[in-house]
Coordinates of C-alpha atoms and ligand atoms in Angstrom, one line a residue:
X130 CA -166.3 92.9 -142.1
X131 CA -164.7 95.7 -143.9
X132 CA -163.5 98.7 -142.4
X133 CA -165.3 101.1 -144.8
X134 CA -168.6 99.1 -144.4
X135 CA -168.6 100.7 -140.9
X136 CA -169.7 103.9 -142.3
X137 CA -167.4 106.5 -140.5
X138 CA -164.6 107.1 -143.0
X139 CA -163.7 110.9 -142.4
X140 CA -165.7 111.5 -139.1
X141 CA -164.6 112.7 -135.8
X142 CA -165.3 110.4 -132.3
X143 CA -166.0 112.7 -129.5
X144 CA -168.0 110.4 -127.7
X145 CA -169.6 106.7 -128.6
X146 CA -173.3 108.8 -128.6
X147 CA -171.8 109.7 -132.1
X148 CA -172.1 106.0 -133.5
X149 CA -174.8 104.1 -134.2
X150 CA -175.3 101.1 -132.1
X151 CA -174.6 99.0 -135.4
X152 CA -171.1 100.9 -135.9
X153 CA -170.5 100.4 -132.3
X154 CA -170.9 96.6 -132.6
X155 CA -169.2 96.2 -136.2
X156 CA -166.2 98.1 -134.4
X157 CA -166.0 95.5 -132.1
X158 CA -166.3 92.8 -134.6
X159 CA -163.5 94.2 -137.0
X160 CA -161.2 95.0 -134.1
X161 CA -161.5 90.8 -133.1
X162 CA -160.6 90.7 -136.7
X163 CA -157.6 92.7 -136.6
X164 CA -156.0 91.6 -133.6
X165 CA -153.4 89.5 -134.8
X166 CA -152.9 91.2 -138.3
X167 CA -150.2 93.4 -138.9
X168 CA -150.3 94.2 -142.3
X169 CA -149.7 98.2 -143.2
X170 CA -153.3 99.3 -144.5
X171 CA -152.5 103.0 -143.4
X172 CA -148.9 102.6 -144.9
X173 CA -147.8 106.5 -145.1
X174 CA -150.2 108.2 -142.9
X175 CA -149.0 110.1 -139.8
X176 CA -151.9 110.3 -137.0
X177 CA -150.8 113.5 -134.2
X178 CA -151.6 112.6 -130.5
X179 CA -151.6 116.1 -128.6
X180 CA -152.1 115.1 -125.1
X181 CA -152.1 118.0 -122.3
X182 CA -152.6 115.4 -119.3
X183 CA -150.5 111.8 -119.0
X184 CA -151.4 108.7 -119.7
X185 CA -149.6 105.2 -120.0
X186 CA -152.0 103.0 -121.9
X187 CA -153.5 105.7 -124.4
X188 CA -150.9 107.2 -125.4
X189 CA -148.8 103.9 -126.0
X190 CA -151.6 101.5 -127.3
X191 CA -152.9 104.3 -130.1
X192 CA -148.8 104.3 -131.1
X193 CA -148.7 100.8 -131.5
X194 CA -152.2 100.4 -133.4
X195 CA -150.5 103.2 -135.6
X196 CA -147.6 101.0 -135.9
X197 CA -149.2 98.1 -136.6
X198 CA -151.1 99.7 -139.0
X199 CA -148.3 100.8 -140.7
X200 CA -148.9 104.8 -139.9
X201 CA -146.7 106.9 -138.2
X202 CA -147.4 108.5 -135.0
X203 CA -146.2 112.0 -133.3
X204 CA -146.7 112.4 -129.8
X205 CA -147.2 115.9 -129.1
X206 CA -147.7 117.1 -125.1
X207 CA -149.1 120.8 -124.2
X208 CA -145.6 121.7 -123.6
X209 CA -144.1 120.6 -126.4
X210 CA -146.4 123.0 -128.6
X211 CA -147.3 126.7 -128.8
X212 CA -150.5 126.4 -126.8
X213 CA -147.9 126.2 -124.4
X214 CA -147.4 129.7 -125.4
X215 CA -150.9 131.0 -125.9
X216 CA -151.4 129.8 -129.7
X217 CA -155.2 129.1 -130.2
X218 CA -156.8 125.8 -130.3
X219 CA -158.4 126.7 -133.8
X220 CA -154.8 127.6 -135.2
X221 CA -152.9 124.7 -133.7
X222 CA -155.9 122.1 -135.3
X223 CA -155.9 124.2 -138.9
X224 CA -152.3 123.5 -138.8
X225 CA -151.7 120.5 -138.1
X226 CA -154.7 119.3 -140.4
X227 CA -151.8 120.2 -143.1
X228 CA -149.7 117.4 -142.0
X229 CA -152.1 114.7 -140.1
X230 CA -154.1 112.5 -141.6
X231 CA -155.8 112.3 -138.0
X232 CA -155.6 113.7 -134.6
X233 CA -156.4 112.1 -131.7
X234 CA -156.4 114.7 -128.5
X235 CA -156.5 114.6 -124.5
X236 CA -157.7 117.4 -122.8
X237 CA -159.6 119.2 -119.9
X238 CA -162.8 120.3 -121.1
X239 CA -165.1 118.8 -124.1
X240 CA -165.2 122.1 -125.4
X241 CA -161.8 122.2 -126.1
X242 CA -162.1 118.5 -127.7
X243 CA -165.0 120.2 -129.7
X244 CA -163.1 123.5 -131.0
X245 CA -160.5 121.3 -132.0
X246 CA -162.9 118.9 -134.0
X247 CA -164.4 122.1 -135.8
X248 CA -161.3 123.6 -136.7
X249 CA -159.4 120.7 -137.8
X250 CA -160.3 119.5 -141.6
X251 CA -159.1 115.8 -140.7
X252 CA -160.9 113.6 -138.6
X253 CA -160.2 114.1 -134.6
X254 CA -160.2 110.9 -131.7
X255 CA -160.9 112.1 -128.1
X256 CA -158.4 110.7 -126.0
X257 CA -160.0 111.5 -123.1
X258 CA -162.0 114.5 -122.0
X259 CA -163.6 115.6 -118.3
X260 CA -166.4 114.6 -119.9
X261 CA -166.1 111.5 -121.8
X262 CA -163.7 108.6 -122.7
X263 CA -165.1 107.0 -126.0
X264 CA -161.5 104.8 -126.9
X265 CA -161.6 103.5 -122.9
X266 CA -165.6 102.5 -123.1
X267 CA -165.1 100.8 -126.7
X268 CA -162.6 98.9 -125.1
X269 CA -164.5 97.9 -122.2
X270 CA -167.0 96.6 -124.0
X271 CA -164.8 94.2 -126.2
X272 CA -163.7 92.8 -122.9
X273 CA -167.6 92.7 -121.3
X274 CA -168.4 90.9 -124.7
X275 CA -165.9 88.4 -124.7
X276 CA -165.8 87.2 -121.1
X277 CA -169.6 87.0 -121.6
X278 CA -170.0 86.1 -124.9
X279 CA -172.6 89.1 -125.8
X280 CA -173.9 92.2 -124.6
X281 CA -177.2 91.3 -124.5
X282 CA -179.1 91.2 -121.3
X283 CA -176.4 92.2 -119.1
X284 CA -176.5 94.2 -116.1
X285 CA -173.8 96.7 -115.5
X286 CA -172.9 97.9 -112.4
X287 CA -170.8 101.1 -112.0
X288 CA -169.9 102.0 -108.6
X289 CA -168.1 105.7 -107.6
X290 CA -167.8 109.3 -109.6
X291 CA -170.0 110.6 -111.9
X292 CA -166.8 111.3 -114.2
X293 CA -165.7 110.9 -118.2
X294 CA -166.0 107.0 -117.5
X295 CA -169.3 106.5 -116.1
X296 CA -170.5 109.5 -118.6
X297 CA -169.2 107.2 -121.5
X298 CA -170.7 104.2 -119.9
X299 CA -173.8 105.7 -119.6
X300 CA -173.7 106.8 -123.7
X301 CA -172.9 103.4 -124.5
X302 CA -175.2 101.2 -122.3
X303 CA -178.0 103.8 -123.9
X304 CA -177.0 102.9 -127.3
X305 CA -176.7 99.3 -127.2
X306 CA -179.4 98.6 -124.6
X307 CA -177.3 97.4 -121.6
X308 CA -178.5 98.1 -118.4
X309 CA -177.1 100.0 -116.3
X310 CA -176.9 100.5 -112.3
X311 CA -174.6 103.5 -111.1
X312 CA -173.9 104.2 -107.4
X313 CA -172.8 107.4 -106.8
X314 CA -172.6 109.5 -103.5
X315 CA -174.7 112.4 -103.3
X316 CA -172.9 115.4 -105.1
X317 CA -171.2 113.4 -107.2
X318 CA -173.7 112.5 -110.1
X319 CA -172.8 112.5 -113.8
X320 CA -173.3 115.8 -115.5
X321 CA -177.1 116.6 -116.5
X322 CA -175.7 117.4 -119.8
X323 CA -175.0 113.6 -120.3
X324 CA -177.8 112.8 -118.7
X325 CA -180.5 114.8 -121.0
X326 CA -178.6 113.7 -124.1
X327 CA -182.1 112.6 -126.4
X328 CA -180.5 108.7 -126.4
X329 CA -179.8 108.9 -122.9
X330 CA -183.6 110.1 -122.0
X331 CA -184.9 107.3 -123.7
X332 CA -182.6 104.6 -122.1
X333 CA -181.8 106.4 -118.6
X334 CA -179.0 104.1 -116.5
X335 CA -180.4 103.6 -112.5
X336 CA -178.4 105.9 -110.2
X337 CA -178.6 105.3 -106.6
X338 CA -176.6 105.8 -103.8
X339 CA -176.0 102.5 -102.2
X340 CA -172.9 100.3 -103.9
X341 CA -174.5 96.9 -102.5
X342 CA -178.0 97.9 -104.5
X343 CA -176.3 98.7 -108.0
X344 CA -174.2 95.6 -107.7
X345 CA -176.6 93.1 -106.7
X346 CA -176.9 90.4 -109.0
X347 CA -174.9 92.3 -111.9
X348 CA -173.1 90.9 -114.4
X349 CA -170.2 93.4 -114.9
X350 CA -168.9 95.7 -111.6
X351 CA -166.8 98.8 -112.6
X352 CA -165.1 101.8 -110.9
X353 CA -162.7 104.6 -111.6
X354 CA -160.4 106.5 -109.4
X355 CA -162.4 109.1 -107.2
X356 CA -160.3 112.0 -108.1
X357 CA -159.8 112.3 -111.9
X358 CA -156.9 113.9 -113.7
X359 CA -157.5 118.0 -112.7
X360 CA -159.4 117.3 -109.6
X361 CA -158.3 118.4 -106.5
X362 CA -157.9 116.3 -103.1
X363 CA -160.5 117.0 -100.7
X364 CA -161.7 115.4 -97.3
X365 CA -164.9 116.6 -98.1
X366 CA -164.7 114.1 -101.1
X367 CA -162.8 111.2 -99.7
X368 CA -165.8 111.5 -96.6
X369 CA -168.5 111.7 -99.6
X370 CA -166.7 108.4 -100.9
X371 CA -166.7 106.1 -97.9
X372 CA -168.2 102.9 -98.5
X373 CA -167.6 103.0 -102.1
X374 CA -164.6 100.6 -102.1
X375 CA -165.1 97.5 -104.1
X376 CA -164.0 94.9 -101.9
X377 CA -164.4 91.4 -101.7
X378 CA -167.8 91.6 -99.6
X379 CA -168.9 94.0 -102.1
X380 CA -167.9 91.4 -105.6
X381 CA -169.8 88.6 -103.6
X382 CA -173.2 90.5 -103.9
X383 CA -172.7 90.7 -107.7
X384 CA -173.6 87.4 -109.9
X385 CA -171.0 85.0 -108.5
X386 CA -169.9 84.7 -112.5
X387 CA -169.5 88.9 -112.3
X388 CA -166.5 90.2 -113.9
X389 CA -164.5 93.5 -112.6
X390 CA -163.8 95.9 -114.5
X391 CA -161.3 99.3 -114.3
X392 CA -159.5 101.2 -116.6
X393 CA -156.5 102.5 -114.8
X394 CA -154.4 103.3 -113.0
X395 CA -155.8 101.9 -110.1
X396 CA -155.7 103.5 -106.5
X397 CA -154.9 100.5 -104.6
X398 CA -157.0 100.5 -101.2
X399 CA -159.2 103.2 -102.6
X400 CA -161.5 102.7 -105.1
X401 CA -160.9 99.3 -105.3
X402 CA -159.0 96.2 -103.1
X403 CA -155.9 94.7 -104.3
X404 CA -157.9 91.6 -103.7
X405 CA -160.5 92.5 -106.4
X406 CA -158.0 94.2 -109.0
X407 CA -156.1 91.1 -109.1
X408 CA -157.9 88.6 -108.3
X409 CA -159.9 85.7 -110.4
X410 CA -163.0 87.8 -111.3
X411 CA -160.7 91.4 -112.5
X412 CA -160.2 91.3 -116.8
X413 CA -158.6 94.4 -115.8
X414 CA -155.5 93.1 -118.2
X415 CA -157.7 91.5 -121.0
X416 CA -159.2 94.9 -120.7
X417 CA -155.9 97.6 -121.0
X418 CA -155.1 95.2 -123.8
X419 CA -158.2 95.7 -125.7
X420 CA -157.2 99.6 -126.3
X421 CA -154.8 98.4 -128.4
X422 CA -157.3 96.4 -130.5
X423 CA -159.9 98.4 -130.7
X424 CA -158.1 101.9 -131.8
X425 CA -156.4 99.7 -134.7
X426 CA -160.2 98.9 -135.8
X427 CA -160.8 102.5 -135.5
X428 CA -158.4 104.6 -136.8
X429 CA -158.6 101.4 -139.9
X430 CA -162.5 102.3 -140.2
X431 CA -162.0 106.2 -139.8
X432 CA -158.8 106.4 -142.3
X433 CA -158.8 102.9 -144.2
X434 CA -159.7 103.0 -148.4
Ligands
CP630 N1 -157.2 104.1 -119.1 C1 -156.5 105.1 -119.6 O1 -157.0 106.0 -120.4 O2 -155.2 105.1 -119.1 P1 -154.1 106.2 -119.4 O3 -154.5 107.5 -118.7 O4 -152.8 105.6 -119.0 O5 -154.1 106.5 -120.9
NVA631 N1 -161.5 109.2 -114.7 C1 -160.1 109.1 -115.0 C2 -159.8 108.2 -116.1 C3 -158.3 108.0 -116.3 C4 -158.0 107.1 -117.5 C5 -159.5 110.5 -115.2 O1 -160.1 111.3 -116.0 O2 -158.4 110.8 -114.7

């Protein structure tokens, strides 16, 4: 597999409902083949990471694919800018087009992701929006497709939010034909804009509202924290969110092969048990790793010759 046979040299990943389901798979295939190289394809490129809300893995994995890829990286926070200081998205991604050879940006709103992606003249990564998380889901599926041995004929089970993870989920499991089972309390369903995306119509996930009926018999079981970055605590939330733990009892309705999934970081005792994050069935690990891998196949099949 090479990199440029993937077909997106120059383009922007705002969400995996950009890729074709071949591209999505090929990524996965070259990042397995990538894992262990370290040779410096991108020798003299410098990728910007402009992040206005934290992260540990995302921030640290893309550096180290960049590294290993022989690019540079510049980490760039909100603060650490001018639109700190009020200087527009357009002028900041004009800019720095001048001196990036890509630019990979977490952020609040999609829009934002999206103004950035049409003012900047160099290909742009979402890092993580409110809305989606392409880099986390790509991921995900390396890990679903290695503990399982393919995608095909897999049931996925998400149980919680509606947020960025599920949203990307549900993109993904369109694309590639994995079906998919989301309980999610009432209120707290993933945004009809997602959900009336043409790919998405035509393979629609399940949503219910019980956690034992979308995780019955399923293959893969995965949640996210209940209150993403931005969101405010509420008790009105937390109340909407009882039951939604994945605990042991929970795992046990799943196939008794199932594998748990989360992207983190974990709320211990919330979302999820310490029992089940760290127990035999969690590729939470396998799975924080496989950021690293699959960005290197990305930013090699977005920049690479
Ligand atoms: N999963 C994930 O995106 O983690 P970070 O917020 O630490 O980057
Ligand atoms: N849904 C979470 C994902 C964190 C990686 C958030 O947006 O905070």
């Amino acid at each position: 597999m090479l990199a440029t046979d993937i077909g997106i040299q120059g383009s922007d990943l705002l969400t995996l409902n950009d890729l074709s389901a071949q591209a999505i798979l090929d990524l996965l295939d070259l990042s397995a083949q990538l894992q262990h190289v370290h040779d410096a394809p991108l020798r003299g490129r410098t990728i910007g990471l402009l992040f206005r809300k934290p992260s540990t893995r995302t921030r640290v994995s893309f550096e180290v694919a960049a590294l290993e890829l022989g690019a540079h990286s510049i980490y760039m926070t909100e603060e650490q800018t001018q639109l700190s200081r009020g200087e527009t998205v357009a002028d900041t991604a004009k800019v720095l087009s001048r001196y990036l050879q890509a630019l990979v940006v977490r952020t609040g709103a999609h829009a934002e992701l999206e103004a950035f992606a049409e003012a900047a003249t160099v290909p742009v990564v979402n890092a993580l929006t409110d809305r989606f998380h392409p880099c986390q889901v790509l991921a995900d599926l390396k890990t679903v497709r290695e503990a399982k041995g393919t995608l095909a004929d897999l049931e996925v089970a998400w149980v919680g939010d509606g947020n960025n993870m599920l949203q990307e989920w549900i993109v993904a499991a369109a694309q590639l034909g994995i079906r998919l089972r989301a309980a999610c309390p009432a209120g707290y369903d993933p945004d009809p804009v997602v959900l009336s995306l043409p790919n998405v119509v035509a393979h629609p996930p399940t949503i219910v509202r019980s956690p034992a009926e979308a995780v019955r018999g399923a293959d893969v079981v995965i949640t996210d924290t209940w209150l993403s970055m931005g969101q405010k605590d509420s008790d009105q939330k937390r109340q909407a969110f009882e039951g939604f733990t994945v605990d042991e009892a929970l795992m046990a309705k799943a196939d008794s092969e199932a594998i748990f999934l989360h992207c983190l970081p974990a709320h211990r005792g919330e979302e999820v048990t310490d029992g089940v994050l760290d127990g035999t069935q969690s590729v939470v690990l396998d799975e924080a790793e496989n950021r690293l891998h699959v960005q290197k196949a990305l930013l090699l099949a977005i920049l690479g010759e």
